Amino acid sequence: MQRYFIAPELLTETDVTIVGDDAHHIIRVMRGKAGDQVIVSNGLDREAVVRLREPEKDRVVADIVEWLPMLNEPAVEVWIAQSLPKGDKMELVIQKGTEIGADRFIPFQSERTVVQLDAKKEGKRVERWQKIAKEAAEQAHRNRVPAVEAPLSWKQLLERIGQADAAWICYEKQDGLQLKQRIQEALTKHRDSSVSRTAADGPTQAYTAEQRIKLLLIVGPEGGFTEQEVKAAEAAGAHSVSLGRRILRTETAAMVGLTCILYETGEMGG
Ligand code: SAM
């Protein structure tokens, strides 16, 4: 069944008004007609099967048929901080990270970041990235659309480290404590039973924002991080972690780290 994320204010207790690209898709692409059913989500805390009324010129009103439990979201929030990569690699990171289960994407500039975005270009890029996240979330049957933030400076990123329950800077020269132990340390410290759910428990409940542990994964650009940057991140409270002995491309590293975290927290059969 086709799924659409709509603005929260358009979804009421009894019906929903679908407008814009989503209405266009229903009317023109899906050739929707009265009686057809689709799924709508406000991307926050409500999701329902709805039955279309007769589509109008540029909007479709539909009636709530059944509220759905929102069980497709991980019990942990993984924030992917990605040093702006060259070309369209950021689109790949956002699309694949959304499918896997990332909660948000935080692009940033670090010393060896090659890409320089001016304000105008940056606004357009973030808009396109957010659209990619929405489409990937619909395809993946996610209950929420990951947020794509505006790029941060390195200094601003360091300030985000303290806002997470745990932060890990991916560093290929680190061969100490591996990611697995760091994840277990964070879960124990957070003592949030909701994240200790195992696959055996099954998706038994939706998780509220405050219940979800917040984990920040920081990935460098094609040229990597400088020693000073790693030290500065550690001084700000992050731990440096290895993702194994192979050197991963910048666009691969976040996917590997994200998958390890979600596997270890029982979100992917782990
Ligand atoms: N220094 C790397 C080299 O020698 O080619 C270049 C950086 S790598 C292409 C891009 C980023 O991916 C790194 O900054 C790091 O964040 C992450 N990364 C790649 N492989 C990794 C690994 N084995 N362990 C931890 N992080 C890794």
mmCIF file of C-alpha atoms and ligand atoms in Angstrom:
data_model
loop_
_atom_site.group_PDB
_atom_site.id
_atom_site.type_symbol
_atom_site.label_atom_id
_atom_site.label_comp_id
_atom_site.label_asym_id
_atom_site.label_seq_id
_atom_site.Cartn_x
_atom_site.Cartn_y
_atom_site.Cartn_z
ATOM 1 C CA MET A 1 0.000 0.000 0.000
ATOM 2 C CA GLN A 2 1.333 3.421 -1.010
ATOM 3 C CA ARG A 3 2.583 5.521 1.915
ATOM 4 C CA TYR A 4 2.792 9.319 2.255
ATOM 5 C CA PHE A 5 4.338 11.560 4.871
ATOM 6 C CA ILE A 6 2.150 14.601 5.330
ATOM 7 C CA ALA A 7 2.401 17.778 7.398
ATOM 8 C CA PRO A 8 1.114 17.072 10.945
ATOM 9 C CA GLU A 9 -1.502 19.821 10.786
ATOM 10 C CA LEU A 10 -3.217 18.107 7.814
ATOM 11 C CA LEU A 11 -4.039 14.963 9.801
ATOM 12 C CA THR A 12 -7.033 15.149 12.158
ATOM 13 C CA GLU A 13 -8.759 12.532 14.310
ATOM 14 C CA THR A 14 -11.166 11.726 11.473
ATOM 15 C CA ASP A 15 -9.592 12.645 8.144
ATOM 16 C CA VAL A 16 -6.556 13.886 6.247
ATOM 17 C CA THR A 17 -6.077 16.439 3.478
ATOM 18 C CA ILE A 18 -3.336 15.415 1.045
ATOM 19 C CA VAL A 19 -1.870 18.247 -1.030
ATOM 20 C CA GLY A 20 1.202 19.163 -3.124
ATOM 21 C CA ASP A 21 3.431 16.474 -4.667
ATOM 22 C CA ASP A 22 1.642 13.726 -2.750
ATOM 23 C CA ALA A 23 -1.772 14.769 -4.104
ATOM 24 C CA HIS A 24 -0.237 14.981 -7.564
ATOM 25 C CA HIS A 25 1.176 11.475 -7.166
ATOM 26 C CA ILE A 26 -2.202 10.063 -6.087
ATOM 27 C CA ILE A 27 -4.181 11.851 -8.799
ATOM 28 C CA ARG A 28 -1.792 11.667 -11.759
ATOM 29 C CA VAL A 29 0.491 8.686 -11.081
ATOM 30 C CA MET A 30 -1.646 6.344 -9.005
ATOM 31 C CA ARG A 31 -4.880 7.430 -10.741
ATOM 32 C CA GLY A 32 -6.434 7.274 -7.296
ATOM 33 C CA LYS A 33 -10.222 7.134 -7.008
ATOM 34 C CA ALA A 34 -12.807 7.244 -4.240
ATOM 35 C CA GLY A 35 -12.562 4.134 -2.059
ATOM 36 C CA ASP A 36 -8.853 3.471 -2.696
ATOM 37 C CA GLN A 37 -6.752 3.128 0.460
ATOM 38 C CA VAL A 38 -3.275 4.509 1.248
ATOM 39 C CA ILE A 39 -1.193 4.941 4.407
ATOM 40 C CA VAL A 40 -0.426 8.417 5.728
ATOM 41 C CA SER A 41 1.974 9.355 8.501
ATOM 42 C CA ASN A 42 2.593 12.703 10.172
ATOM 43 C CA GLY A 43 6.233 11.633 10.529
ATOM 44 C CA LEU A 44 6.036 12.050 14.287
ATOM 45 C CA ASP A 45 3.544 9.990 16.227
ATOM 46 C CA ARG A 46 0.475 9.173 14.096
ATOM 47 C CA GLU A 47 0.062 6.815 11.147
ATOM 48 C CA ALA A 48 -3.172 5.524 9.601
ATOM 49 C CA VAL A 49 -4.777 3.641 6.745
ATOM 50 C CA VAL A 50 -7.098 6.127 5.020
ATOM 51 C CA ARG A 51 -9.784 5.778 2.361
ATOM 52 C CA LEU A 52 -9.785 8.362 -0.452
ATOM 53 C CA ARG A 53 -12.808 10.502 -1.205
ATOM 54 C CA GLU A 54 -13.236 11.638 -4.809
ATOM 55 C CA PRO A 55 -9.916 13.390 -5.661
ATOM 56 C CA GLU A 56 -10.254 17.120 -6.399
ATOM 57 C CA LYS A 57 -8.120 19.186 -8.778
ATOM 58 C CA ASP A 58 -5.013 19.481 -6.587
ATOM 59 C CA ARG A 59 -5.898 17.827 -3.315
ATOM 60 C CA VAL A 60 -7.349 14.612 -1.964
ATOM 61 C CA VAL A 61 -9.325 14.318 1.263
ATOM 62 C CA ALA A 62 -9.398 10.872 2.861
ATOM 63 C CA ASP A 63 -11.082 9.372 5.889
ATOM 64 C CA ILE A 64 -9.283 7.526 8.674
ATOM 65 C CA VAL A 65 -9.942 3.795 8.429
ATOM 66 C CA GLU A 66 -7.499 2.500 11.027
ATOM 67 C CA TRP A 67 -4.750 4.004 13.217
ATOM 68 C CA LEU A 68 -1.544 1.979 12.908
ATOM 69 C CA PRO A 69 0.998 1.261 15.665
ATOM 70 C CA MET A 70 4.332 2.903 14.823
ATOM 71 C CA LEU A 71 6.700 -0.015 15.282
ATOM 72 C CA ASN A 72 9.167 0.459 12.436
ATOM 73 C CA GLU A 73 11.401 2.957 14.179
ATOM 74 C CA PRO A 74 14.549 1.838 16.033
ATOM 75 C CA ALA A 75 14.563 2.167 19.815
ATOM 76 C CA VAL A 76 17.857 4.046 19.452
ATOM 77 C CA GLU A 77 18.433 7.360 17.717
ATOM 78 C CA VAL A 78 21.584 7.258 15.595
ATOM 79 C CA TRP A 79 22.701 10.710 14.433
ATOM 80 C CA ILE A 80 25.077 10.478 11.474
ATOM 81 C CA ALA A 81 27.515 13.376 11.362
ATOM 82 C CA GLN A 82 29.104 13.219 7.918
ATOM 83 C CA SER A 83 31.939 15.484 6.802
ATOM 84 C CA LEU A 84 30.679 16.833 3.475
ATOM 85 C CA PRO A 85 31.862 14.374 0.803
ATOM 86 C CA LYS A 86 32.560 15.237 -2.823
ATOM 87 C CA GLY A 87 30.022 14.865 -5.626
ATOM 88 C CA ASP A 88 26.641 13.319 -4.815
ATOM 89 C CA LYS A 89 27.926 10.877 -2.182
ATOM 90 C CA MET A 90 25.907 12.667 0.518
ATOM 91 C CA GLU A 91 22.742 11.609 -1.327
ATOM 92 C CA LEU A 92 23.871 7.977 -1.060
ATOM 93 C CA VAL A 93 24.645 8.354 2.652
ATOM 94 C CA ILE A 94 21.185 9.845 3.263
ATOM 95 C CA GLN A 95 19.284 7.329 1.138
ATOM 96 C CA LYS A 96 21.009 4.241 2.559
ATOM 97 C CA GLY A 97 21.199 5.634 6.074
ATOM 98 C CA THR A 98 17.439 6.255 6.003
ATOM 99 C CA GLU A 99 16.702 2.729 4.787
ATOM 100 C CA ILE A 100 18.889 1.262 7.546
ATOM 101 C CA GLY A 101 17.348 3.416 10.299
ATOM 102 C CA ALA A 102 19.319 6.626 10.977
ATOM 103 C CA ASP A 103 17.435 9.258 12.945
ATOM 104 C CA ARG A 104 19.132 12.346 11.527
ATOM 105 C CA PHE A 105 21.974 13.524 9.316
ATOM 106 C CA ILE A 106 24.338 16.286 10.373
ATOM 107 C CA PRO A 107 26.606 17.404 7.513
ATOM 108 C CA PHE A 108 29.687 19.321 8.665
ATOM 109 C CA GLN A 109 32.946 20.862 7.479
ATOM 110 C CA SER A 110 36.279 19.578 8.806
ATOM 111 C CA GLU A 111 39.856 20.506 7.930
ATOM 112 C CA ARG A 112 40.135 18.194 4.915
ATOM 113 C CA THR A 113 36.586 18.669 3.619
ATOM 114 C CA VAL A 114 36.960 19.600 -0.045
ATOM 115 C CA VAL A 115 33.369 20.740 -0.651
ATOM 116 C CA GLN A 116 32.656 24.395 0.126
ATOM 117 C CA LEU A 117 28.953 25.327 -0.001
ATOM 118 C CA ASP A 118 27.846 28.945 -0.257
ATOM 119 C CA ALA A 119 24.606 29.869 1.541
ATOM 120 C CA LYS A 120 22.467 29.712 -1.626
ATOM 121 C CA LYS A 121 23.842 26.364 -2.815
ATOM 122 C CA GLU A 122 23.640 25.008 0.736
ATOM 123 C CA GLY A 123 19.906 25.763 1.026
ATOM 124 C CA LYS A 124 19.155 23.985 -2.265
ATOM 125 C CA ARG A 125 21.328 21.003 -1.321
ATOM 126 C CA VAL A 126 19.657 20.552 2.100
ATOM 127 C CA GLU A 127 16.214 20.788 0.441
ATOM 128 C CA ARG A 128 17.193 18.040 -2.041
ATOM 129 C CA TRP A 129 18.728 15.894 0.701
ATOM 130 C CA GLN A 130 15.567 16.196 2.814
ATOM 131 C CA LYS A 131 13.463 15.101 -0.205
ATOM 132 C CA ILE A 132 15.738 12.069 -0.624
ATOM 133 C CA ALA A 133 15.257 11.224 3.060
ATOM 134 C CA LYS A 134 11.440 11.494 2.700
ATOM 135 C CA GLU A 135 11.369 9.243 -0.388
ATOM 136 C CA ALA A 136 13.710 6.700 1.207
ATOM 137 C CA ALA A 137 11.603 6.702 4.398
ATOM 138 C CA GLU A 138 8.423 6.044 2.377
ATOM 139 C CA GLN A 139 10.103 3.193 0.498
ATOM 140 C CA ALA A 140 11.475 1.709 3.730
ATOM 141 C CA HIS A 141 8.077 1.950 5.477
ATOM 142 C CA ARG A 142 9.613 4.080 8.180
ATOM 143 C CA ASN A 143 7.258 5.846 10.605
ATOM 144 C CA ARG A 144 9.369 8.978 10.666
ATOM 145 C CA VAL A 145 11.425 10.910 8.142
ATOM 146 C CA PRO A 146 15.028 11.475 9.292
ATOM 147 C CA ALA A 147 15.928 15.131 9.641
ATOM 148 C CA VAL A 148 18.709 16.519 7.440
ATOM 149 C CA GLU A 149 20.314 19.485 9.150
ATOM 150 C CA ALA A 150 22.122 22.431 7.583
ATOM 151 C CA PRO A 151 25.907 21.902 7.501
ATOM 152 C CA LEU A 152 27.777 22.747 10.699
ATOM 153 C CA SER A 153 31.282 24.091 11.173
ATOM 154 C CA TRP A 154 33.766 21.818 12.970
ATOM 155 C CA LYS A 155 33.369 23.914 16.109
ATOM 156 C CA GLN A 156 29.574 23.569 15.996
ATOM 157 C CA LEU A 157 29.905 19.827 15.545
ATOM 158 C CA LEU A 158 32.114 19.548 18.624
ATOM 159 C CA GLU A 159 29.317 21.263 20.558
ATOM 160 C CA ARG A 160 26.834 18.572 19.424
ATOM 161 C CA ILE A 161 28.925 15.842 21.054
ATOM 162 C CA GLY A 162 27.689 16.820 24.507
ATOM 163 C CA GLN A 163 24.038 16.611 23.368
ATOM 164 C CA ALA A 164 24.246 12.886 22.606
ATOM 165 C CA ASP A 165 24.260 10.064 25.168
ATOM 166 C CA ALA A 166 27.397 8.762 23.458
ATOM 167 C CA ALA A 167 29.519 10.001 20.544
ATOM 168 C CA TRP A 168 32.002 8.022 18.454
ATOM 169 C CA ILE A 169 34.438 9.478 15.942
ATOM 170 C CA CYS A 170 35.290 6.874 13.300
ATOM 171 C CA TYR A 171 39.073 6.754 13.074
ATOM 172 C CA GLU A 172 40.885 4.163 10.989
ATOM 173 C CA LYS A 173 44.105 4.570 13.036
ATOM 174 C CA GLN A 174 42.324 3.581 16.259
ATOM 175 C CA ASP A 175 42.916 -0.058 17.153
ATOM 176 C CA GLY A 176 41.800 0.086 20.780
ATOM 177 C CA LEU A 177 38.336 -0.589 22.192
ATOM 178 C CA GLN A 178 36.103 -1.613 19.338
ATOM 179 C CA LEU A 179 32.677 -0.217 18.572
ATOM 180 C CA LYS A 180 30.928 -3.237 20.143
ATOM 181 C CA GLN A 181 32.286 -2.503 23.600
ATOM 182 C CA ARG A 182 31.554 1.216 23.236
ATOM 183 C CA ILE A 183 27.933 0.459 22.326
ATOM 184 C CA GLN A 184 27.497 -1.876 25.288
ATOM 185 C CA GLU A 185 29.070 0.755 27.569
ATOM 186 C CA ALA A 186 26.595 3.373 26.314
ATOM 187 C CA LEU A 187 23.580 1.072 26.689
ATOM 188 C CA THR A 188 24.588 0.115 30.231
ATOM 189 C CA LYS A 189 25.144 3.768 31.127
ATOM 190 C CA HIS A 190 21.860 4.845 29.613
ATOM 191 C CA ARG A 191 20.069 1.965 31.416
ATOM 192 C CA ASP A 192 17.124 2.440 29.141
ATOM 193 C CA SER A 193 15.310 -0.886 29.040
ATOM 194 C CA SER A 194 13.610 0.191 25.837
ATOM 195 C CA VAL A 195 16.898 -0.091 24.011
ATOM 196 C CA SER A 196 17.739 -3.441 25.533
ATOM 197 C CA ARG A 197 14.879 -4.912 23.508
ATOM 198 C CA THR A 198 16.094 -8.037 21.737
ATOM 199 C CA ALA A 199 14.826 -9.416 18.490
ATOM 200 C CA ALA A 200 12.982 -12.021 20.575
ATOM 201 C CA ASP A 201 10.897 -9.261 22.175
ATOM 202 C CA GLY A 202 9.809 -8.196 18.757
ATOM 203 C CA PRO A 203 8.650 -4.655 17.997
ATOM 204 C CA THR A 204 6.318 -4.504 20.945
ATOM 205 C CA GLN A 205 6.021 -0.773 21.353
ATOM 206 C CA ALA A 206 6.720 2.565 19.771
ATOM 207 C CA TYR A 207 9.405 4.542 21.562
ATOM 208 C CA THR A 208 9.049 8.162 22.601
ATOM 209 C CA ALA A 209 11.873 10.591 21.852
ATOM 210 C CA GLU A 210 12.953 10.764 25.487
ATOM 211 C CA GLN A 211 13.063 6.951 25.748
ATOM 212 C CA ARG A 212 15.426 6.596 22.795
ATOM 213 C CA ILE A 213 19.154 6.674 23.531
ATOM 214 C CA LYS A 214 20.923 9.208 21.286
ATOM 215 C CA LEU A 215 24.139 8.031 19.630
ATOM 216 C CA LEU A 216 26.305 10.304 17.468
ATOM 217 C CA LEU A 217 28.518 8.701 14.809
ATOM 218 C CA ILE A 218 31.098 11.054 13.272
ATOM 219 C CA VAL A 219 32.645 10.246 9.875
ATOM 220 C CA GLY A 220 35.463 12.100 8.163
ATOM 221 C CA PRO A 221 35.833 13.250 4.539
ATOM 222 C CA GLU A 222 37.761 11.494 1.781
ATOM 223 C CA GLY A 223 41.016 12.836 3.261
ATOM 224 C CA GLY A 224 40.148 11.706 6.791
ATOM 225 C CA PHE A 225 40.525 13.513 10.130
ATOM 226 C CA THR A 226 43.719 15.100 11.391
ATOM 227 C CA GLU A 227 45.158 13.839 14.680
ATOM 228 C CA GLN A 228 44.241 17.202 16.198
ATOM 229 C CA GLU A 229 40.607 16.824 15.143
ATOM 230 C CA VAL A 230 40.380 13.382 16.730
ATOM 231 C CA LYS A 231 41.949 14.724 19.924
ATOM 232 C CA ALA A 232 39.533 17.689 19.952
ATOM 233 C CA ALA A 233 36.555 15.331 19.520
ATOM 234 C CA GLU A 234 37.843 13.147 22.362
ATOM 235 C CA ALA A 235 38.334 16.211 24.549
ATOM 236 C CA ALA A 236 34.688 17.115 23.829
ATOM 237 C CA GLY A 237 33.590 13.695 25.095
ATOM 238 C CA ALA A 238 33.646 11.473 22.006
ATOM 239 C CA HIS A 239 35.487 8.137 21.797
ATOM 240 C CA SER A 240 37.450 7.210 18.679
ATOM 241 C CA VAL A 241 36.409 3.842 17.266
ATOM 242 C CA SER A 242 37.693 1.540 14.572
ATOM 243 C CA LEU A 243 35.337 0.006 12.003
ATOM 244 C CA GLY A 244 37.825 -2.794 11.260
ATOM 245 C CA ARG A 245 41.189 -3.063 9.590
ATOM 246 C CA ARG A 246 40.030 -2.117 6.090
ATOM 247 C CA ILE A 247 39.936 1.516 4.980
ATOM 248 C CA LEU A 248 36.345 2.334 4.045
ATOM 249 C CA ARG A 249 35.287 5.077 1.652
ATOM 250 C CA THR A 250 33.714 8.010 3.442
ATOM 251 C CA GLU A 251 30.278 7.116 2.078
ATOM 252 C CA THR A 252 30.677 3.499 3.262
ATOM 253 C CA ALA A 253 31.854 4.231 6.797
ATOM 254 C CA ALA A 254 28.610 5.702 8.132
ATOM 255 C CA MET A 255 26.607 2.779 6.746
ATOM 256 C CA VAL A 256 28.921 0.284 8.443
ATOM 257 C CA GLY A 257 28.890 2.132 11.767
ATOM 258 C CA LEU A 258 25.108 2.618 11.680
ATOM 259 C CA THR A 259 24.499 -1.036 10.879
ATOM 260 C CA CYS A 260 26.835 -2.198 13.669
ATOM 261 C CA ILE A 261 24.983 -0.035 16.190
ATOM 262 C CA LEU A 262 21.519 -1.155 15.097
ATOM 263 C CA TYR A 263 22.638 -4.774 14.969
ATOM 264 C CA GLU A 264 24.167 -4.578 18.439
ATOM 265 C CA THR A 265 21.008 -3.007 19.854
ATOM 266 C CA GLY A 266 18.791 -5.742 18.458
ATOM 267 C CA GLU A 267 17.286 -3.646 15.666
ATOM 268 C CA MET A 268 18.568 -5.857 12.843
ATOM 269 C CA GLY A 269 18.284 -9.336 14.222
ATOM 270 C CA GLY A 270 21.337 -8.799 16.458
HETATM 271 N N1 SAM B 1 42.708 8.154 6.190
HETATM 272 C C1 SAM B 1 41.965 7.428 5.159
HETATM 273 C C2 SAM B 1 42.927 6.785 4.165
HETATM 274 O O1 SAM B 1 44.031 6.458 4.598
HETATM 275 O O2 SAM B 1 42.562 6.608 3.009
HETATM 276 C C3 SAM B 1 41.040 8.359 4.451
HETATM 277 C C4 SAM B 1 39.768 8.568 5.243
HETATM 278 S S1 SAM B 1 38.479 7.420 4.933
HETATM 279 C C5 SAM B 1 38.436 7.353 3.214
HETATM 280 C C6 SAM B 1 37.074 8.433 5.285
HETATM 281 C C7 SAM B 1 36.515 8.343 6.685
HETATM 282 O O3 SAM B 1 35.874 7.092 6.854
HETATM 283 C C8 SAM B 1 37.519 8.426 7.814
HETATM 284 O O4 SAM B 1 37.755 9.779 8.168
HETATM 285 C C9 SAM B 1 36.820 7.681 8.928
HETATM 286 O O5 SAM B 1 35.912 8.545 9.591
HETATM 287 C C10 SAM B 1 36.051 6.613 8.178
HETATM 288 N N2 SAM B 1 36.731 5.329 8.119
HETATM 289 C C11 SAM B 1 37.152 4.687 7.011
HETATM 290 N N3 SAM B 1 37.679 3.488 7.316
HETATM 291 C C12 SAM B 1 37.588 3.359 8.667
HETATM 292 C C13 SAM B 1 37.948 2.344 9.608
HETATM 293 N N4 SAM B 1 38.507 1.193 9.218
HETATM 294 N N5 SAM B 1 37.715 2.552 10.924
HETATM 295 C C14 SAM B 1 37.153 3.716 11.344
HETATM 296 N N6 SAM B 1 36.776 4.720 10.507
HETATM 297 C C15 SAM B 1 36.985 4.537 9.185
#
